[in-house]
PDB file of C-alpha atoms in Angstrom:
ATOM      1  CA  ASP U   1      74.721 190.936  92.880  1.00 54.00           C
ATOM      2  CA  GLY U   2      71.811 190.487  90.460  1.00 63.00           C
ATOM      3  CA  GLY U   3      71.631 192.046  87.041  1.00 93.00           C
ATOM      4  CA  ILE U   4      72.367 191.840  83.359  1.00 96.00           C
ATOM      5  CA  THR U   5      75.821 191.908  81.891  1.00 96.00           C
ATOM      6  CA  GLN U   6      76.806 192.548  78.303  1.00 97.00           C
ATOM      7  CA  SER U   7      80.177 192.051  76.712  1.00 95.00           C
ATOM      8  CA  PRO U   8      82.183 193.455  75.213  1.00 95.00           C
ATOM      9  CA  LYS U   9      81.485 197.125  75.910  1.00 95.00           C
ATOM     10  CA  TYR U  10      83.022 198.168  72.601  1.00 95.00           C
ATOM     11  CA  LEU U  11      83.355 195.990  69.508  1.00 94.00           C
ATOM     12  CA  PHE U  12      84.916 196.705  66.162  1.00 92.00           C
ATOM     13  CA  ARG U  13      84.124 194.629  63.128  1.00 89.00           C
ATOM     14  CA  LYS U  14      85.434 194.549  59.623  1.00 89.00           C
ATOM     15  CA  GLU U  15      82.916 194.444  56.818  1.00 87.00           C
ATOM     16  CA  GLY U  16      81.960 190.878  55.953  1.00 87.00           C
ATOM     17  CA  GLN U  17      82.600 189.500  59.426  1.00 90.00           C
ATOM     18  CA  ASN U  18      80.073 188.008  61.783  1.00 93.00           C
ATOM     19  CA  VAL U  19      80.301 189.061  65.431  1.00 95.00           C
ATOM     20  CA  THR U  20      78.536 187.785  68.523  1.00 96.00           C
ATOM     21  CA  LEU U  21      77.414 189.986  71.400  1.00 97.00           C
ATOM     22  CA  SER U  22      77.033 188.377  74.797  1.00 98.00           C
ATOM     23  CA  CYS U  23      74.150 188.915  77.221  1.00 98.00           C
ATOM     24  CA  GLU U  24      73.858 187.148  80.577  1.00 98.00           C
ATOM     25  CA  GLN U  25      71.314 187.621  83.368  1.00 97.00           C
ATOM     26  CA  ASN U  26      71.073 186.158  86.866  1.00 96.00           C
ATOM     27  CA  LEU U  27      67.631 187.553  87.649  1.00 94.00           C
ATOM     28  CA  ASN U  28      65.926 184.231  86.867  1.00 93.00           C
ATOM     29  CA  HIS U  29      63.871 186.011  84.223  1.00 92.00           C
ATOM     30  CA  ASP U  30      62.124 183.990  81.559  1.00 92.00           C
ATOM     31  CA  ALA U  31      62.077 186.668  78.848  1.00 92.00           C
ATOM     32  CA  MET U  32      65.040 188.324  77.176  1.00 94.00           C
ATOM     33  CA  TYR U  33      65.288 190.958  74.467  1.00 94.00           C
ATOM     34  CA  TRP U  34      67.737 192.556  72.080  1.00 97.00           C
ATOM     35  CA  TYR U  35      67.348 196.169  70.973  1.00 96.00           C
ATOM     36  CA  ARG U  36      69.236 198.371  68.599  1.00 96.00           C
ATOM     37  CA  GLN U  37      69.640 202.092  69.269  1.00 95.00           C
ATOM     38  CA  ASP U  38      70.926 204.560  66.684  1.00 93.00           C
ATOM     39  CA  PRO U  39      72.197 208.026  67.689  1.00 87.00           C
ATOM     40  CA  GLY U  40      69.419 210.255  69.019  1.00 83.00           C
ATOM     41  CA  GLN U  41      66.825 207.545  68.463  1.00 85.00           C
ATOM     42  CA  GLY U  42      64.694 205.241  70.512  1.00 88.00           C
ATOM     43  CA  LEU U  43      65.054 201.487  70.824  1.00 93.00           C
ATOM     44  CA  ARG U  44      64.039 199.081  68.095  1.00 93.00           C
ATOM     45  CA  LEU U  45      63.381 195.441  68.897  1.00 92.00           C
ATOM     46  CA  ILE U  46      65.577 192.928  67.070  1.00 95.00           C
ATOM     47  CA  TYR U  47      64.665 189.588  68.676  1.00 95.00           C
ATOM     48  CA  TYR U  48      63.013 188.422  71.848  1.00 92.00           C
ATOM     49  CA  SER U  49      62.681 185.164  73.705  1.00 93.00           C
ATOM     50  CA  GLN U  50      59.935 184.274  76.155  1.00 89.00           C
ATOM     51  CA  ILE U  51      61.389 180.938  77.184  1.00 91.00           C
ATOM     52  CA  VAL U  52      64.419 178.727  76.683  1.00 94.00           C
ATOM     53  CA  ASN U  53      64.776 177.238  73.206  1.00 95.00           C
ATOM     54  CA  ASP U  54      62.247 179.641  71.749  1.00 94.00           C
ATOM     55  CA  PHE U  55      62.599 183.105  70.228  1.00 94.00           C
ATOM     56  CA  GLN U  56      60.728 185.422  67.877  1.00 92.00           C
ATOM     57  CA  LYS U  57      61.711 188.107  65.404  1.00 93.00           C
ATOM     58  CA  GLY U  58      61.191 191.694  66.375  1.00 91.00           C
ATOM     59  CA  ASP U  59      60.797 194.656  64.074  1.00 89.00           C
ATOM     60  CA  ILE U  60      64.295 194.647  62.569  1.00 94.00           C
ATOM     61  CA  ALA U  61      65.519 191.010  62.640  1.00 96.00           C
ATOM     62  CA  GLU U  62      67.070 190.922  59.167  1.00 96.00           C
ATOM     63  CA  GLY U  63      70.822 190.357  59.338  1.00 96.00           C
ATOM     64  CA  TYR U  64      70.735 189.177  62.962  1.00 97.00           C
ATOM     65  CA  SER U  65      70.451 185.781  64.624  1.00 97.00           C
ATOM     66  CA  VAL U  66      70.025 184.623  68.223  1.00 98.00           C
ATOM     67  CA  SER U  67      69.953 181.483  70.322  1.00 98.00           C
ATOM     68  CA  ARG U  68      68.459 180.710  73.721  1.00 97.00           C
ATOM     69  CA  GLU U  69      69.983 177.457  74.904  1.00 97.00           C
ATOM     70  CA  LYS U  70      70.111 178.530  78.550  1.00 97.00           C
ATOM     71  CA  LYS U  71      67.720 180.631  80.587  1.00 96.00           C
ATOM     72  CA  GLU U  72      70.447 183.066  81.636  1.00 97.00           C
ATOM     73  CA  SER U  73      72.032 183.607  78.224  1.00 98.00           C
ATOM     74  CA  PHE U  74      70.781 185.219  74.992  1.00 98.00           C
ATOM     75  CA  PRO U  75      73.657 185.917  72.571  1.00 98.00           C
ATOM     76  CA  LEU U  76      73.114 188.024  69.459  1.00 98.00           C
ATOM     77  CA  THR U  77      75.063 187.444  66.238  1.00 97.00           C
ATOM     78  CA  VAL U  78      75.350 190.327  63.828  1.00 96.00           C
ATOM     79  CA  THR U  79      75.915 188.734  60.448  1.00 94.00           C
ATOM     80  CA  SER U  80      77.500 190.122  57.306  1.00 89.00           C
ATOM     81  CA  ALA U  81      73.983 190.374  55.875  1.00 87.00           C
ATOM     82  CA  GLN U  82      73.241 193.310  58.194  1.00 89.00           C
ATOM     83  CA  LYS U  83      73.877 196.294  55.917  1.00 87.00           C
ATOM     84  CA  ASN U  84      74.378 198.968  58.539  1.00 90.00           C
ATOM     85  CA  PRO U  85      75.352 197.326  61.824  1.00 93.00           C
ATOM     86  CA  THR U  86      77.089 200.275  63.493  1.00 95.00           C
ATOM     87  CA  ALA U  87      74.880 201.026  66.504  1.00 96.00           C
ATOM     88  CA  PHE U  88      74.453 200.673  70.250  1.00 97.00           C
ATOM     89  CA  TYR U  89      73.002 197.273  71.209  1.00 97.00           C
ATOM     90  CA  LEU U  90      71.039 196.787  74.390  1.00 97.00           C
ATOM     91  CA  CYS U  91      69.966 193.547  75.992  1.00 97.00           C
ATOM     92  CA  ALA U  92      67.111 193.381  78.488  1.00 95.00           C
ATOM     93  CA  SER U  93      65.191 190.828  80.488  1.00 94.00           C
ATOM     94  CA  SER U  94      61.824 190.642  82.179  1.00 90.00           C
ATOM     95  CA  MET U  95      59.774 188.161  84.137  1.00 85.00           C
ATOM     96  CA  GLY U  96      57.985 187.176  80.939  1.00 70.00           C
ATOM     97  CA  ALA U  97      54.446 186.147  80.156  1.00 64.00           C
ATOM     98  CA  GLY U  98      52.128 186.950  83.018  1.00 60.00           C
ATOM     99  CA  GLY U  99      54.385 189.714  84.260  1.00 60.00           C
ATOM    100  CA  VAL U 100      53.840 193.413  83.681  1.00 62.00           C
ATOM    101  CA  GLY U 101      56.649 193.758  81.196  1.00 70.00           C
ATOM    102  CA  LEU U 102      59.018 195.780  83.355  1.00 84.00           C
ATOM    103  CA  GLN U 103      62.405 195.335  81.709  1.00 90.00           C
ATOM    104  CA  PHE U 104      65.876 195.433  83.170  1.00 93.00           C
ATOM    105  CA  PHE U 105      68.658 196.542  80.853  1.00 95.00           C
ATOM    106  CA  GLY U 106      72.312 195.726  80.491  1.00 96.00           C
ATOM    107  CA  PRO U 107      74.945 198.448  79.972  1.00 96.00           C
ATOM    108  CA  GLY U 108      75.064 197.959  76.206  1.00 96.00           C
ATOM    109  CA  THR U 109      77.605 197.114  73.521  1.00 97.00           C
ATOM    110  CA  ARG U 110      78.703 199.721  71.017  1.00 96.00           C
ATOM    111  CA  LEU U 111      79.451 198.070  67.681  1.00 96.00           C
ATOM    112  CA  THR U 112      81.434 199.890  65.018  1.00 94.00           C
ATOM    113  CA  VAL U 113      82.044 198.555  61.541  1.00 90.00           C
ATOM    114  CA  LEU U 114      85.383 199.625  60.111  1.00 85.00           C
TER     115      LEU U 114
ATOM    116  CA  SER E   1      57.041 200.671  64.286  1.00 42.00           C
ATOM    117  CA  GLN E   2      56.845 203.462  66.846  1.00 47.00           C
ATOM    118  CA  GLN E   3      54.043 203.239  69.377  1.00 58.00           C
ATOM    119  CA  GLY E   4      55.110 206.015  71.711  1.00 66.00           C
ATOM    120  CA  GLU E   5      56.300 209.413  70.590  1.00 81.00           C
ATOM    121  CA  GLU E   6      57.761 211.872  73.071  1.00 85.00           C
ATOM    122  CA  ASP E   7      57.436 215.602  73.016  1.00 87.00           C
ATOM    123  CA  PRO E   8      59.518 217.712  73.132  1.00 93.00           C
ATOM    124  CA  GLN E   9      62.514 216.026  71.529  1.00 92.00           C
ATOM    125  CA  ALA E  10      64.832 218.160  73.637  1.00 95.00           C
ATOM    126  CA  LEU E  11      64.351 220.263  76.750  1.00 96.00           C
ATOM    127  CA  SER E  12      66.766 222.585  78.535  1.00 97.00           C
ATOM    128  CA  ILE E  13      65.918 223.980  81.955  1.00 97.00           C
ATOM    129  CA  GLN E  14      67.596 225.552  84.953  1.00 97.00           C
ATOM    130  CA  GLU E  15      68.274 223.522  88.074  1.00 97.00           C
ATOM    131  CA  GLY E  16      65.333 223.772  90.441  1.00 97.00           C
ATOM    132  CA  GLU E  17      62.750 224.157  87.679  1.00 98.00           C
ATOM    133  CA  ASN E  18      60.210 221.490  86.787  1.00 98.00           C
ATOM    134  CA  ALA E  19      60.506 219.426  83.606  1.00 97.00           C
ATOM    135  CA  THR E  20      57.504 218.033  81.775  1.00 97.00           C
ATOM    136  CA  MET E  21      57.708 215.473  79.000  1.00 97.00           C
ATOM    137  CA  ASN E  22      54.811 214.082  77.029  1.00 96.00           C
ATOM    138  CA  CYS E  23      54.221 210.775  75.295  1.00 95.00           C
ATOM    139  CA  SER E  24      51.552 209.826  72.794  1.00 94.00           C
ATOM    140  CA  TYR E  25      50.736 206.317  71.634  1.00 92.00           C
ATOM    141  CA  LYS E  26      48.469 204.695  69.095  1.00 89.00           C
ATOM    142  CA  THR E  27      46.888 201.464  70.318  1.00 87.00           C
ATOM    143  CA  SER E  28      45.225 200.202  73.487  1.00 88.00           C
ATOM    144  CA  ILE E  29      47.655 199.330  76.252  1.00 88.00           C
ATOM    145  CA  ASN E  30      47.878 197.390  79.494  1.00 87.00           C
ATOM    146  CA  ASN E  31      50.438 199.732  80.986  1.00 89.00           C
ATOM    147  CA  LEU E  32      52.881 202.497  80.122  1.00 92.00           C
ATOM    148  CA  GLN E  33      56.371 202.824  81.495  1.00 94.00           C
ATOM    149  CA  TRP E  34      58.971 205.565  81.658  1.00 96.00           C
ATOM    150  CA  TYR E  35      62.678 204.840  81.436  1.00 96.00           C
ATOM    151  CA  ARG E  36      65.763 206.983  81.810  1.00 97.00           C
ATOM    152  CA  GLN E  37      69.026 206.643  79.897  1.00 96.00           C
ATOM    153  CA  ASN E  38      72.255 208.398  80.768  1.00 95.00           C
ATOM    154  CA  SER E  39      74.519 208.986  77.805  1.00 91.00           C
ATOM    155  CA  GLY E  40      76.043 205.756  76.507  1.00 89.00           C
ATOM    156  CA  ARG E  41      74.397 203.615  79.181  1.00 92.00           C
ATOM    157  CA  GLY E  42      71.554 201.149  79.474  1.00 93.00           C
ATOM    158  CA  LEU E  43      68.022 202.165  80.373  1.00 95.00           C
ATOM    159  CA  VAL E  44      66.775 202.338  83.934  1.00 95.00           C
ATOM    160  CA  HIS E  45      63.127 201.821  84.780  1.00 94.00           C
ATOM    161  CA  LEU E  46      61.527 204.812  86.515  1.00 96.00           C
ATOM    162  CA  ILE E  47      57.834 204.202  86.885  1.00 95.00           C
ATOM    163  CA  LEU E  48      54.978 202.078  85.534  1.00 93.00           C
ATOM    164  CA  ILE E  49      51.372 203.193  85.297  1.00 95.00           C
ATOM    165  CA  ARG E  50      48.572 200.788  84.514  1.00 92.00           C
ATOM    166  CA  SER E  51      45.807 201.563  82.061  1.00 92.00           C
ATOM    167  CA  ASN E  52      43.247 201.869  84.887  1.00 94.00           C
ATOM    168  CA  GLU E  53      45.353 204.419  86.763  1.00 96.00           C
ATOM    169  CA  ARG E  54      45.315 208.147  86.068  1.00 97.00           C
ATOM    170  CA  GLU E  55      48.225 209.379  88.148  1.00 98.00           C
ATOM    171  CA  LYS E  56      51.201 207.945  89.957  1.00 97.00           C
ATOM    172  CA  HIS E  57      53.993 209.415  92.058  1.00 96.00           C
ATOM    173  CA  SER E  58      57.489 208.249  92.881  1.00 95.00           C
ATOM    174  CA  GLY E  59      59.706 210.694  94.740  1.00 97.00           C
ATOM    175  CA  ARG E  60      60.102 213.757  92.509  1.00 97.00           C
ATOM    176  CA  LEU E  61      58.389 212.009  89.601  1.00 98.00           C
ATOM    177  CA  ARG E  62      54.737 212.352  88.715  1.00 98.00           C
ATOM    178  CA  VAL E  63      53.210 210.445  85.826  1.00 98.00           C
ATOM    179  CA  THR E  64      49.753 210.934  84.404  1.00 98.00           C
ATOM    180  CA  LEU E  65      47.907 208.775  81.911  1.00 97.00           C
ATOM    181  CA  ASP E  66      44.932 209.750  79.771  1.00 97.00           C
ATOM    182  CA  THR E  67      43.769 206.675  77.897  1.00 95.00           C
ATOM    183  CA  SER E  68      41.037 208.617  76.080  1.00 95.00           C
ATOM    184  CA  LYS E  69      43.716 210.815  74.506  1.00 95.00           C
ATOM    185  CA  LYS E  70      46.286 208.011  74.373  1.00 95.00           C
ATOM    186  CA  SER E  71      48.835 210.203  76.097  1.00 96.00           C
ATOM    187  CA  SER E  72      50.996 210.346  79.190  1.00 97.00           C
ATOM    188  CA  SER E  73      53.175 212.938  80.835  1.00 97.00           C
ATOM    189  CA  LEU E  74      56.201 212.700  83.082  1.00 98.00           C
ATOM    190  CA  LEU E  75      56.855 215.575  85.463  1.00 98.00           C
ATOM    191  CA  ILE E  76      60.174 215.889  87.268  1.00 98.00           C
ATOM    192  CA  THR E  77      59.921 218.448  90.043  1.00 98.00           C
ATOM    193  CA  ALA E  78      62.782 220.498  91.478  1.00 98.00           C
ATOM    194  CA  SER E  79      65.171 219.237  88.825  1.00 97.00           C
ATOM    195  CA  ARG E  80      68.846 218.620  89.504  1.00 97.00           C
ATOM    196  CA  ALA E  81      71.846 218.576  87.200  1.00 97.00           C
ATOM    197  CA  ALA E  82      71.970 214.807  87.782  1.00 97.00           C
ATOM    198  CA  ASP E  83      68.566 214.488  86.086  1.00 98.00           C
ATOM    199  CA  THR E  84      70.262 215.273  82.766  1.00 98.00           C
ATOM    200  CA  ALA E  85      69.492 212.241  80.601  1.00 97.00           C
ATOM    201  CA  SER E  86      67.179 210.959  77.884  1.00 96.00           C
ATOM    202  CA  TYR E  87      63.728 209.854  78.933  1.00 97.00           C
ATOM    203  CA  PHE E  88      61.704 207.272  77.050  1.00 95.00           C
ATOM    204  CA  CYS E  89      58.151 206.117  77.319  1.00 95.00           C
ATOM    205  CA  ALA E  90      57.394 202.491  76.513  1.00 93.00           C
ATOM    206  CA  THR E  91      54.062 200.863  75.905  1.00 91.00           C
ATOM    207  CA  ASP E  92      52.931 197.293  75.687  1.00 85.00           C
ATOM    208  CA  SER E  93      49.717 196.271  73.976  1.00 74.00           C
ATOM    209  CA  LYS E  94      46.536 194.517  74.977  1.00 67.00           C
ATOM    210  CA  TYR E  95      47.851 191.458  73.150  1.00 68.00           C
ATOM    211  CA  SER E  96      51.437 191.198  74.412  1.00 65.00           C
ATOM    212  CA  SER E  97      52.134 192.743  77.801  1.00 58.00           C
ATOM    213  CA  TYR E  98      55.750 191.565  77.818  1.00 64.00           C
ATOM    214  CA  LYS E  99      56.778 193.141  74.495  1.00 77.00           C
ATOM    215  CA  LEU E 100      57.444 196.873  74.766  1.00 86.00           C
ATOM    216  CA  ILE E 101      57.572 199.538  72.090  1.00 86.00           C
ATOM    217  CA  PHE E 102      59.741 202.542  72.887  1.00 89.00           C
ATOM    218  CA  GLY E 103      59.359 206.113  71.750  1.00 89.00           C
ATOM    219  CA  SER E 104      62.188 208.225  70.391  1.00 90.00           C
ATOM    220  CA  GLY E 105      62.838 209.954  73.713  1.00 93.00           C
ATOM    221  CA  THR E 106      63.167 213.423  75.193  1.00 95.00           C
ATOM    222  CA  ARG E 107      66.699 214.662  75.859  1.00 96.00           C
ATOM    223  CA  LEU E 108      66.670 216.672  79.059  1.00 97.00           C
ATOM    224  CA  LEU E 109      69.474 219.059  79.987  1.00 97.00           C
ATOM    225  CA  VAL E 110      69.396 220.554  83.466  1.00 97.00           C
ATOM    226  CA  ARG E 111      71.767 223.498  83.725  1.00 96.00           C
ATOM    227  CA  PRO E 112      73.402 224.037  87.121  1.00 93.00           C
TER     228      PRO E 112
END
C-alpha cells in the first residue's frame, strides 16, 4: 500500500522544547517537501529535498531544521527558535527533477504549543 | 511569497449547482495544478494542466488556463455535498518545475 505517512497526528509542545515530526514515503520518490499551513491559509514551503543528503530552505525555514539521510524519510525538527510554531504541518513527495511536480501529501501533523 | 491567488475565498452553493473557482498567478509557469483538501487532512491532487494546454477535463472537473492573463479556473459540475472542501491552485515556475507555490485556497460549501 503505497503512500506517505506522518506521525504523530497531534503533537503538543511546551515552549522552549524542540520536537521532531516524522515523514516516511514508500513511493520511491526522489523529492520531499515540508509545508506549514495556518488556519484558513494556503501552504508555505519550509524545506525541500531533491535527493538524499541534500536539502534547501524554502520560504519560511527560520526555526526549523531537516535531514535527508534516507530516500524514504524526511524528518522535520521544530526548534525553540521558531517563534510561533502552532500550525498544521504537511509533508509531500514527488518524483523530483525531470518530473512534472505532481505532489503526494501525507495526512499532516497538528502541532500545538502549550 | 504567494504565486497563485484564488477567488473567491469562500463559495456556498446548493447541491446540483456548478462551482467555479479562479486562480491568478504572477510569473511564467510550466504547469498549474489544482488540489483539494478536506478539513484537517492532507491535500489530494485533482488535475494538472500544462502551459501549452488551454482546457482539460477529468470527470466532473473542467480546468482552463489562460497564460496571457496568467489565470486559471476550476469548474465542478453537478456539485455534491461530498465536494465540500478547500481547493488550492499550485504553480511551478519556468526555473523549478518540482517546487510548487500554493495559493490561499477557495473554501467550497455544497449544501444538501
